[in-house]
PDB file of C-alpha atoms in Angstrom:
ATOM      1  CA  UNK A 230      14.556 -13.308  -2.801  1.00  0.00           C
ATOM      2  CA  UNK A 231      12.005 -10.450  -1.948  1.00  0.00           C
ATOM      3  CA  UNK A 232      13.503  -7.770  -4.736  1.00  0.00           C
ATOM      4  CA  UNK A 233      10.665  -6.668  -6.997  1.00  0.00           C
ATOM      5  CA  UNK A 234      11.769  -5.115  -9.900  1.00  0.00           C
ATOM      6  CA  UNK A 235       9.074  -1.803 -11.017  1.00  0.00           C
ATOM      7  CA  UNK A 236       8.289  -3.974 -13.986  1.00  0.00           C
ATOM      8  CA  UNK A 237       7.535  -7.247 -12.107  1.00  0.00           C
ATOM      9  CA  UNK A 238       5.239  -4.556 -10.138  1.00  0.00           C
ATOM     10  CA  UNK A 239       3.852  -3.358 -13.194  1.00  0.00           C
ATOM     11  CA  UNK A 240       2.780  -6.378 -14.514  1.00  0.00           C
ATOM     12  CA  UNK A 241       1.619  -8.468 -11.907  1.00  0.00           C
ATOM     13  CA  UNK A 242      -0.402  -5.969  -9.443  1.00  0.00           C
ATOM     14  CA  UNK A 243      -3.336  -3.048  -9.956  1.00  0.00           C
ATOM     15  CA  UNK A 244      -2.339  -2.110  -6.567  1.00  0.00           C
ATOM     16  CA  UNK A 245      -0.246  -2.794  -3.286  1.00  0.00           C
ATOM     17  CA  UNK A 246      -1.920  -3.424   0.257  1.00  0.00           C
ATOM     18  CA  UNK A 247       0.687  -3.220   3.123  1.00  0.00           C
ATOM     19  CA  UNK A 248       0.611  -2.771   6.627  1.00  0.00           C
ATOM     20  CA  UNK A 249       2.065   0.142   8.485  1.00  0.00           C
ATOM     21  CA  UNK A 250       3.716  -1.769  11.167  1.00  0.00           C
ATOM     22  CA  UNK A 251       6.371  -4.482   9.837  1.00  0.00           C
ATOM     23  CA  UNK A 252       9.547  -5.851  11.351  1.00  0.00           C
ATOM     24  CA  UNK A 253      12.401  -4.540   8.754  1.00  0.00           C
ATOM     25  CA  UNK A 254      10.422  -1.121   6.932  1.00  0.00           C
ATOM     26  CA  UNK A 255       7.660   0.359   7.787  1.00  0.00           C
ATOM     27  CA  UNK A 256       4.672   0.777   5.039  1.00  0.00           C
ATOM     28  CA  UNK A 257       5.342   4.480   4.370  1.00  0.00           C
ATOM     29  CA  UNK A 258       8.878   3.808   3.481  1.00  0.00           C
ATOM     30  CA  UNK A 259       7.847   0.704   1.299  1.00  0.00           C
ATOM     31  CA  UNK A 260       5.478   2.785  -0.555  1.00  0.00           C
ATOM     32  CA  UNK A 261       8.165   4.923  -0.915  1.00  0.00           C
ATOM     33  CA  UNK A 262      10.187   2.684  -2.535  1.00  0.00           C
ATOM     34  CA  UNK A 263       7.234   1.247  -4.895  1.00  0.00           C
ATOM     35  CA  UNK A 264       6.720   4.757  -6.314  1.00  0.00           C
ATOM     36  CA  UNK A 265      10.570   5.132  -7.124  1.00  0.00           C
ATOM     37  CA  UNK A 266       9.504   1.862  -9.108  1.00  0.00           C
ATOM     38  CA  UNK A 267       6.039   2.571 -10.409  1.00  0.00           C
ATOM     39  CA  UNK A 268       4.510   6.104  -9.385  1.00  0.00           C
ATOM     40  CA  UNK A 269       1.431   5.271 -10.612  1.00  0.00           C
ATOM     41  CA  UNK A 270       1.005   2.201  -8.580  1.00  0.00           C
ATOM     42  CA  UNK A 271      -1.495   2.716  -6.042  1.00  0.00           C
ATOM     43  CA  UNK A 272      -0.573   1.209  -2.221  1.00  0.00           C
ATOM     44  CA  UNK A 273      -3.178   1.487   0.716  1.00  0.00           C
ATOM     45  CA  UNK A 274      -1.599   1.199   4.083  1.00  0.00           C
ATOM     46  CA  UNK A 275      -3.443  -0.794   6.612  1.00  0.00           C
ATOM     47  CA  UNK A 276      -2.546  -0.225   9.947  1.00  0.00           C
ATOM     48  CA  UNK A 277      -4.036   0.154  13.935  1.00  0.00           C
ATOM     49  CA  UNK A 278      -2.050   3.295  14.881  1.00  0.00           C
ATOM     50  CA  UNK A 279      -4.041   6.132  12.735  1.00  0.00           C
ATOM     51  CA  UNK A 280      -2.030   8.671  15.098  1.00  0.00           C
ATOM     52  CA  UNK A 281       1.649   6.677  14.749  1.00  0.00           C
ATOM     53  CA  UNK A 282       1.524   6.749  10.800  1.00  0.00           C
ATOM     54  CA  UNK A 283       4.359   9.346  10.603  1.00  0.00           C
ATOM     55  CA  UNK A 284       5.229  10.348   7.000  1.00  0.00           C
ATOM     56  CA  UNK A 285       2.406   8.862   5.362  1.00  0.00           C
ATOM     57  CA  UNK A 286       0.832  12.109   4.130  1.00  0.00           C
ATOM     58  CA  UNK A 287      -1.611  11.882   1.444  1.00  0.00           C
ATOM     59  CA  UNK A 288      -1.275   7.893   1.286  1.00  0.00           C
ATOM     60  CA  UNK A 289      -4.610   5.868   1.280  1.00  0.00           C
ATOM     61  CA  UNK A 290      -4.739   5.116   4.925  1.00  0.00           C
ATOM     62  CA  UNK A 291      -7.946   1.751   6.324  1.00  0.00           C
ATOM     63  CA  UNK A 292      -7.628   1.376   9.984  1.00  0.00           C
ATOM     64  CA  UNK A 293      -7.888  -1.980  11.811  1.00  0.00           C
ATOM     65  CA  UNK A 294     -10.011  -3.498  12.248  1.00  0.00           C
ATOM     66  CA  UNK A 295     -12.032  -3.589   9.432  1.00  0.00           C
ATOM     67  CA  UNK A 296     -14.259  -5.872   7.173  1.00  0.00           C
ATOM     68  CA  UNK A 297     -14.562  -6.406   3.280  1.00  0.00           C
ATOM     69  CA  UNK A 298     -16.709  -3.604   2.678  1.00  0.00           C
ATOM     70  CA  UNK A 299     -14.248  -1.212   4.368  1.00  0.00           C
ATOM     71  CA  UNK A 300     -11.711  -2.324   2.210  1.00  0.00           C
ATOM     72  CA  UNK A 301     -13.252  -2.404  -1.384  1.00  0.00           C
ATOM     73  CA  UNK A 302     -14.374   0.948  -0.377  1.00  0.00           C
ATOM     74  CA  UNK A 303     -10.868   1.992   0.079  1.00  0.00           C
ATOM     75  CA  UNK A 304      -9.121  -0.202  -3.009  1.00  0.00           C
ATOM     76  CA  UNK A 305     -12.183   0.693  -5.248  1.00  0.00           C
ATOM     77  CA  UNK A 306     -11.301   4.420  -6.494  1.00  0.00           C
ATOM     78  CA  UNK A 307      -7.458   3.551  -5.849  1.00  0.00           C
ATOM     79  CA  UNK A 308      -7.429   0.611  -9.172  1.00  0.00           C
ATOM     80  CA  UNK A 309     -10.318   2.529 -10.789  1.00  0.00           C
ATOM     81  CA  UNK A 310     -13.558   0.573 -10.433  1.00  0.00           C
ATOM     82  CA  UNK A 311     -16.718   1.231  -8.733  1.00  0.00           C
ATOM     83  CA  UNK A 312     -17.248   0.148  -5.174  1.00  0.00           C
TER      84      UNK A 312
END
């Protein structure tokens, strides 16, 4: 099954990297859920439509497309180390 339980998310991840766009939730909501889990667990939501990202307010948002650099730059201040 795909249930996570906060303290499986607690243990096993410094953060969570989703897209915006996904067939059954969306990333906002899905980060929603993760910080009824685990507030402090960071997620960064990847996605192409900047503009469509409804909801997300002060989430960590990377837009597509984008390399490694972008990315460390982005998960780098969310799990605490230097980029």
């Amino acid at each position: 099954g795909g249930d996570v339980t906060g303290h499986q998310l607690r243990q096993r991840y410094d953060a969570v990297v989703t897209d915006y766009m996904m067939p059954d939730v969306d990333g906002v909501e899905l980060a929603r859920r993760i910080h009824a889990m685990v507030p402090d667990l960071p997620v960064l939501l990847v996605t192409g439509y900047m503009g469509l990202a409804e909801g997300a307010g002060d989430l960590p948002r990377l837009a597509k497309p984008f390399g490694r650099d972008a990315l460390t730059a982005c998960l780098a201040p969310l799990v605490g180390v230097p980029a």
